[in-house]
Coordinates of N, CA, C and O in Angstrom, one line a residue:
X1 N -13.1 -8.5 -22.3 CA -11.8 -7.4 -22.1 C -11.3 -7.5 -23.4 O -10.4 -8.2 -23.3
X2 N -11.3 -6.4 -24.0 CA -9.9 -5.6 -24.6 C -9.1 -5.1 -24.1 O -9.1 -4.8 -23.3
X3 N -8.1 -4.4 -25.1 CA -6.9 -4.0 -24.7 C -7.3 -2.2 -23.8 O -7.0 -2.1 -23.3
X4 N -8.4 -1.7 -24.9 CA -8.9 -0.6 -24.3 C -9.5 -0.7 -22.8 O -9.2 0.2 -21.9
X5 N -10.2 -1.8 -22.6 CA -10.4 -2.0 -21.0 C -9.4 -2.1 -20.2 O -9.3 -1.7 -18.8
X6 N -8.6 -3.1 -20.8 CA -7.3 -3.3 -19.8 C -6.5 -1.6 -19.5 O -6.1 -1.6 -18.3
X7 N -6.3 -0.9 -20.6 CA -5.8 0.3 -20.1 C -6.6 0.9 -19.5 O -6.2 2.0 -18.3
X8 N -8.0 0.9 -19.3 CA -8.8 1.5 -18.4 C -8.6 1.0 -16.8 O -8.6 1.9 -16.1
X9 N -8.7 -0.2 -16.6 CA -8.5 -0.9 -15.4 C -6.9 -0.1 -15.2 O -6.9 0.4 -13.7
X10 N -5.8 -0.2 -15.7 CA -4.6 0.2 -15.3 C -4.7 1.7 -15.1 O -4.2 2.1 -13.6
X11 N -5.6 2.5 -15.6 CA -5.3 3.9 -15.3 C -6.1 4.3 -14.1 O -5.8 4.9 -13.4
X12 N -7.3 3.6 -14.0 CA -8.1 3.5 -12.7 C -7.2 3.4 -11.4 O -7.2 4.2 -10.7
X13 N -6.7 2.2 -11.5 CA -5.6 1.7 -10.3 C -4.5 2.9 -10.0 O -4.1 3.2 -8.8
X14 N -4.2 3.1 -11.3 CA -2.8 3.9 -11.1 C -3.2 5.6 -10.8 O -2.4 6.2 -10.1
X15 N -4.5 6.1 -11.3 CA -4.8 7.6 -10.9 C -5.1 7.5 -9.1 O -5.2 8.6 -8.7
X16 N -5.2 6.3 -8.6 CA -5.2 6.3 -7.1 C -4.2 6.1 -6.4 O -4.2 6.1 -5.0
X17 N -3.0 5.7 -7.0 CA -1.7 4.9 -6.3 C -1.6 6.4 -5.6 O -1.0 6.2 -4.3
X18 N -1.8 7.9 -5.8 CA -1.2 9.0 -4.9 C -1.8 8.9 -4.0 O -1.3 9.3 -2.9
X19 N -3.3 8.4 -4.0 CA -4.1 8.4 -2.6 C -3.4 7.5 -1.9 O -3.6 7.9 -0.5
X20 N -3.1 6.4 -2.3 CA -2.6 5.2 -1.4 C -1.3 5.7 -0.8 O -1.2 5.6 0.4
X21 N 0.0 6.3 -1.6 CA 1.1 6.4 -1.0 C 1.0 8.0 -0.1 O 1.5 7.6 1.0
X22 N 0.1 8.9 -0.4 CA -0.2 10.0 0.8 C -0.8 9.6 2.1 O -0.2 9.8 2.9
X23 N -1.8 8.7 1.9 CA -2.3 8.1 3.2 C -1.2 7.3 4.0 O -1.2 7.4 4.9
X24 N -0.6 6.3 3.2 CA 0.4 5.4 3.9 C 1.5 6.0 4.6 O 1.8 5.4 5.5
X25 N 2.0 6.9 3.7 CA 3.1 7.8 4.2 C 2.9 8.7 5.4 O 3.7 9.0 6.1
X26 N 1.3 9.1 5.2 CA 1.0 9.9 6.3 C 1.1 9.3 7.7 O 1.3 9.7 8.9
X27 N 0.4 7.9 7.4 CA 0.6 7.4 9.1 C 1.8 6.8 9.5 O 2.0 7.1 10.6
X28 N 2.6 6.5 8.5 CA 3.9 6.1 8.8 C 4.8 7.3 9.3 O 5.5 7.6 10.5
X29 N 4.3 8.7 9.1 CA 5.3 9.6 9.3 C 4.5 9.9 10.7 O 5.5 10.3 11.7
X30 N 3.3 10.0 10.8 CA 2.5 10.1 12.5 C 3.2 9.5 13.2 O 3.3 9.7 14.3
X31 N 3.3 8.4 12.8 CA 3.8 7.4 13.9 C 5.2 7.5 14.2 O 5.5 7.2 15.5
X32 N 5.9 7.8 13.2 CA 7.4 7.8 13.4 C 7.7 9.1 14.4 O 8.3 9.2 15.5
X33 N 7.0 10.4 13.8 CA 7.3 11.8 14.4 C 6.7 11.5 15.9 O 7.0 12.3 16.8
X34 N 5.4 10.7 16.1 CA 5.2 10.6 17.4 C 5.9 10.0 18.5 O 6.3 10.2 19.4
X35 N 6.8 8.8 18.0 CA 7.5 8.1 18.9 C 8.7 8.4 18.8 O 9.8 8.6 19.9
X36 N 9.0 9.3 17.9 CA 10.5 9.9 18.1 C 10.6 10.9 19.2 O 11.3 11.5 19.8
X37 N 9.4 11.8 19.2 CA 9.3 12.8 20.1 C 9.3 12.5 21.7 O 9.7 13.3 22.6
X38 N 8.8 11.0 21.8 CA 8.7 10.6 22.9 C 9.7 9.8 23.5 O 9.7 9.2 24.9
X39 N 10.8 9.5 22.6 CA 11.9 8.6 23.1 C 13.2 9.2 23.3 O 13.3 10.4 22.4
X40 N 14.1 8.6 23.5 CA 15.6 9.2 23.1 C 16.3 8.8 22.0 O 17.7 8.8 21.7
X41 N 15.3 8.1 20.8 CA 16.0 7.4 19.8 C 16.6 8.4 19.1 O 16.0 9.5 18.5
X42 N 17.5 7.9 18.3 CA 18.3 8.8 17.2 C 18.1 8.4 15.5 O 18.6 7.3 15.5
X43 N 17.7 9.2 14.8 CA 17.6 8.4 13.6 C 18.7 8.7 13.0 O 19.5 9.4 12.8
X44 N 18.9 7.7 12.3 CA 20.1 6.9 11.4 C 19.7 6.9 9.9 O 18.6 7.0 9.2
X45 N 20.9 6.8 8.8 CA 20.7 6.4 7.7 C 20.0 5.2 7.4 O 19.1 5.1 6.3
X46 N 20.3 4.1 8.2 CA 19.8 3.0 7.8 C 18.2 2.9 8.1 O 17.0 2.1 7.5
X47 N 17.4 4.0 9.0 CA 16.3 3.9 9.1 C 15.7 4.9 8.1 O 14.7 4.3 7.5
X48 N 16.5 5.5 7.3 CA 15.7 6.6 6.3 C 15.7 4.9 4.8 O 14.4 5.0 4.1
X49 N 17.0 4.5 4.7 CA 16.5 3.3 4.0 C 15.7 2.6 4.0 O 14.7 1.9 3.2
X50 N 15.5 1.7 5.5 CA 14.1 1.0 5.7 C 12.6 1.8 5.2 O 11.9 1.1 4.7
X51 N 12.7 2.8 5.6 CA 11.7 3.6 5.0 C 11.3 3.6 3.3 O 10.1 3.3 3.2
X52 N 12.5 3.9 2.9 CA 12.2 3.8 1.4 C 11.9 2.2 1.0 O 11.2 2.2 0.0
X53 N 12.7 1.0 1.5 CA 12.0 -0.1 1.3 C 10.7 -0.2 1.8 O 9.9 -1.2 0.7
X54 N 10.2 0.4 2.8 CA 9.0 0.2 2.9 C 8.2 0.7 1.8 O 6.8 0.2 1.5
X55 N 8.3 1.6 1.7 CA 7.6 2.6 0.6 C 7.4 1.7 -0.6 O 6.5 1.6 -1.4
X56 N 8.8 0.8 -1.3 CA 8.4 0.4 -2.5 C 7.7 -1.0 -2.1 O 7.1 -1.3 -3.3
X57 N 7.8 -1.5 -0.8 CA 7.1 -2.4 -1.1 C 5.5 -2.8 -0.8 O 4.7 -3.5 -1.4
X58 N 5.4 -1.6 -0.2 CA 4.1 -1.1 -0.1 C 3.2 -0.8 -1.6 O 2.1 -1.1 -1.8
X59 N 4.1 -0.5 -2.8 CA 3.8 0.0 -4.1 C 3.6 -1.4 -4.6 O 2.8 -1.2 -5.6
X60 N 4.4 -2.3 -4.1 CA 4.5 -3.5 -4.9 C 3.2 -4.3 -4.6 O 2.1 -4.7 -5.6
X61 N 2.7 -4.3 -3.4 CA 1.5 -4.7 -2.9 C 0.1 -4.0 -3.5 O -0.7 -4.9 -3.6
X62 N 0.5 -2.6 -3.6 CA -0.6 -2.2 -4.1 C -0.9 -2.6 -5.4 O -2.0 -2.6 -5.8
X63 N 0.1 -2.8 -6.6 CA -0.4 -3.5 -7.4 C -0.8 -4.4 -8.0 O -1.3 -4.8 -9.1
X64 N -0.8 -5.4 -6.8 CA -2.0 -6.6 -6.7 C -3.0 -6.4 -7.4 O -3.7 -7.3 -7.9
X65 N -3.6 -5.5 -7.4 CA -5.1 -5.2 -7.6 C -5.4 -5.0 -9.0 O -6.4 -5.5 -9.5
X66 N -4.3 -4.3 -9.9 CA -3.9 -4.6 -10.9 C -4.1 -6.0 -11.7 O -4.6 -6.7 -12.3
X67 N -3.2 -6.5 -10.9 CA -2.7 -8.1 -11.2 C -3.9 -8.6 -11.0 O -4.2 -9.8 -11.6
X68 N -4.9 -8.9 -9.6 CA -5.9 -9.7 -9.5 C -7.1 -9.2 -10.6 O -7.8 -10.6 -11.2
X69 N -7.2 -8.1 -10.9 CA -7.8 -8.0 -12.4 C -7.5 -8.7 -13.5 O -8.3 -9.3 -14.3
X70 N -6.2 -8.5 -14.0 CA -5.8 -9.2 -15.2 C -6.1 -10.5 -15.1 O -6.2 -11.4 -15.8
X71 N -5.5 -11.2 -13.9 CA -5.9 -12.5 -13.8 C -7.2 -13.2 -13.7 O -7.1 -14.2 -14.6
X72 N -7.9 -12.4 -13.3 CA -9.5 -12.3 -13.4 C -10.1 -12.6 -14.9 O -10.3 -13.8 -15.4
X73 N -9.4 -11.7 -15.6 CA -9.8 -11.3 -17.2 C -9.2 -12.7 -17.9 O -9.9 -13.1 -19.2
X74 N -7.9 -12.6 -17.7 CA -6.9 -13.5 -18.6 C -7.5 -14.9 -18.4 O -7.4 -15.6 -19.5
X75 N -7.4 -15.5 -17.1 CA -7.2 -16.9 -16.6 C -8.6 -17.4 -16.7 O -9.3 -18.5 -16.5
X76 N -9.7 -16.6 -15.9 CA -10.5 -17.0 -15.5 C -12.2 -16.2 -16.4 O -13.3 -16.6 -16.0
X77 N -11.7 -15.6 -17.3 CA -12.7 -14.7 -18.3 C -13.9 -14.0 -17.5 O -15.1 -14.3 -17.3
X78 N -13.4 -13.4 -16.4 CA -13.9 -12.3 -15.5 C -15.2 -13.3 -14.8 O -15.9 -12.7 -14.6
X79 N -15.1 -14.1 -14.6 CA -16.0 -15.1 -13.8 C -16.2 -14.5 -12.2 O -16.9 -14.9 -11.7
X80 N -15.0 -14.4 -11.7 CA -15.1 -13.7 -10.2 C -15.7 -12.3 -10.3 O -16.4 -11.8 -9.3
X81 N -15.5 -11.4 -11.4 CA -15.7 -10.0 -11.2 C -15.1 -9.1 -10.4 O -15.9 -8.5 -9.7
X82 N -14.1 -9.3 -10.3 CA -13.1 -8.5 -9.4 C -13.3 -7.3 -9.5 O -13.3 -6.4 -8.6
X83 N -13.4 -6.9 -10.8 CA -13.8 -5.4 -11.3 C -14.6 -4.6 -10.7 O -14.5 -3.7 -9.8
X84 N -15.9 -5.4 -9.9 CA -16.8 -4.9 -9.3 C -16.4 -4.6 -7.9 O -17.3 -3.8 -7.1
X85 N -15.6 -5.3 -7.4 CA -15.0 -4.9 -6.2 C -13.9 -4.3 -6.0 O -13.3 -3.9 -4.5
X86 N -13.5 -3.4 -7.0 CA -12.3 -2.8 -7.1 C -11.8 -1.4 -6.0 O -11.2 -1.2 -5.3
X87 N -13.5 -0.9 -5.9 CA -13.1 0.3 -4.9 C -13.4 -0.4 -3.5 O -12.2 0.2 -2.4
X88 N -14.0 -1.5 -3.3 CA -13.6 -2.0 -1.9 C -12.3 -2.7 -1.5 O -11.6 -2.3 -0.8
X89 N -11.7 -3.0 -2.4 CA -10.1 -3.5 -2.6 C -9.4 -2.2 -2.0 O -8.5 -2.4 -1.5
X90 N -9.3 -1.4 -3.2 CA -8.6 -0.4 -2.7 C -8.9 0.6 -1.1 O -7.9 0.8 -0.7
X91 N -10.1 0.7 -0.8 CA -10.5 1.1 0.5 C -10.1 0.1 1.3 O -9.5 0.9 2.6
X92 N -10.5 -0.9 1.2 CA -9.8 -1.8 2.4 C -8.2 -2.1 2.6 O -7.6 -1.9 3.4
X93 N -7.7 -1.8 1.5 CA -6.2 -2.2 1.4 C -5.2 -1.1 1.5 O -4.1 -1.4 2.5
X94 N -5.7 0.3 1.7 CA -5.4 1.4 2.0 C -5.4 1.2 3.6 O -4.3 1.8 3.8
X95 N -6.6 1.2 3.9 CA -7.0 1.3 5.2 C -6.1 0.6 6.2 O -5.3 0.5 7.1
X96 N -6.2 -0.9 5.6 CA -5.1 -1.9 6.1 C -3.6 -1.8 6.2 O -2.8 -1.8 6.8
X97 N -3.0 -1.0 4.9 CA -1.8 -0.7 4.9 C -1.5 0.2 5.9 O -0.4 0.5 6.5
X98 N -2.2 1.2 6.0 CA -1.9 2.4 7.1 C -2.2 1.9 8.3 O -1.1 2.1 9.2
X99 N -2.8 0.8 9.0 CA -2.7 0.3 9.6 C -1.6 -0.5 10.4 O -0.8 -0.2 11.3
X100 N -1.3 -1.0 9.2 CA -0.3 -2.0 9.5 C 1.2 -1.3 9.5 O 2.2 -1.5 10.2
X101 N 1.2 -0.3 8.7 CA 2.3 0.6 8.6 C 2.6 1.3 9.9 O 3.5 1.5 11.1
X102 N 1.5 1.7 10.7 CA 1.7 2.3 11.9 C 1.8 1.3 13.0 O 2.4 1.8 14.1
X103 N 1.3 0.4 13.0 CA 1.8 -1.0 14.0 C 3.5 -1.0 13.9 O 3.7 -1.5 14.7
X104 N 3.8 -1.3 12.9 CA 5.3 -1.6 12.5 C 5.9 -0.9 13.1 O 7.0 -1.1 13.6
X105 N 5.7 0.5 12.9 CA 6.4 1.6 13.5 C 6.3 1.5 15.0 O 7.4 1.6 15.9
X106 N 5.3 1.1 15.4 CA 5.2 0.8 17.4 C 6.0 -0.2 17.5 O 6.7 -0.2 18.4
X107 N 6.1 -1.5 16.9 CA 6.8 -2.6 17.4 C 7.9 -2.2 16.9 O 8.9 -2.2 17.9
X108 N 8.4 -1.3 16.1 CA 9.7 -1.2 16.0 C 10.3 -0.1 17.0 O 11.6 -0.4 17.6
X109 N 9.7 1.0 17.1 CA 10.3 2.0 18.4 C 10.2 1.0 19.8 O 10.9 1.2 20.8
X110 N 9.4 0.0 20.2 CA 8.9 -0.4 21.3 C 10.3 -1.3 21.5 O 10.7 -1.6 22.5
X111 N 10.6 -2.0 20.4 CA 11.4 -2.9 20.1 C 12.9 -2.2 20.7 O 14.1 -3.0 21.0
X112 N 13.4 -0.7 20.2 CA 14.4 -0.2 20.5 C 14.4 0.3 22.0 O 15.5 0.8 22.4
X113 N 13.0 0.4 22.4 CA 13.1 1.0 23.9 C 13.7 0.2 24.8 O 14.0 0.5 26.1
X114 N 13.6 -1.3 24.7 CA 13.8 -2.3 25.7 C 15.2 -3.1 25.6 O 15.6 -3.1 24.5

């Protein structure tokens, strides 16, 4: 892999970051608004900070896709071939992030209800 290929890999991941952010954000918003509509919970500033921190954390984990490809290229001479699995990693990672986000909102609101 050369520098141009590295730039291409980064461009591939970064061009899909917005899709990841929209889908994970929508799953979180759906869960939050669904549970807020069904409970007496009052939204606070701390909740907003928590959502922002969650978004930053999700994007840090999203960056692992690029880092795994770089690790495979630099240290393993592309022996694993992570590049050929990038679409699978993107789709499964996005799906699992959406499910995990929804689940954490569920646990959070169920914890405040009791």
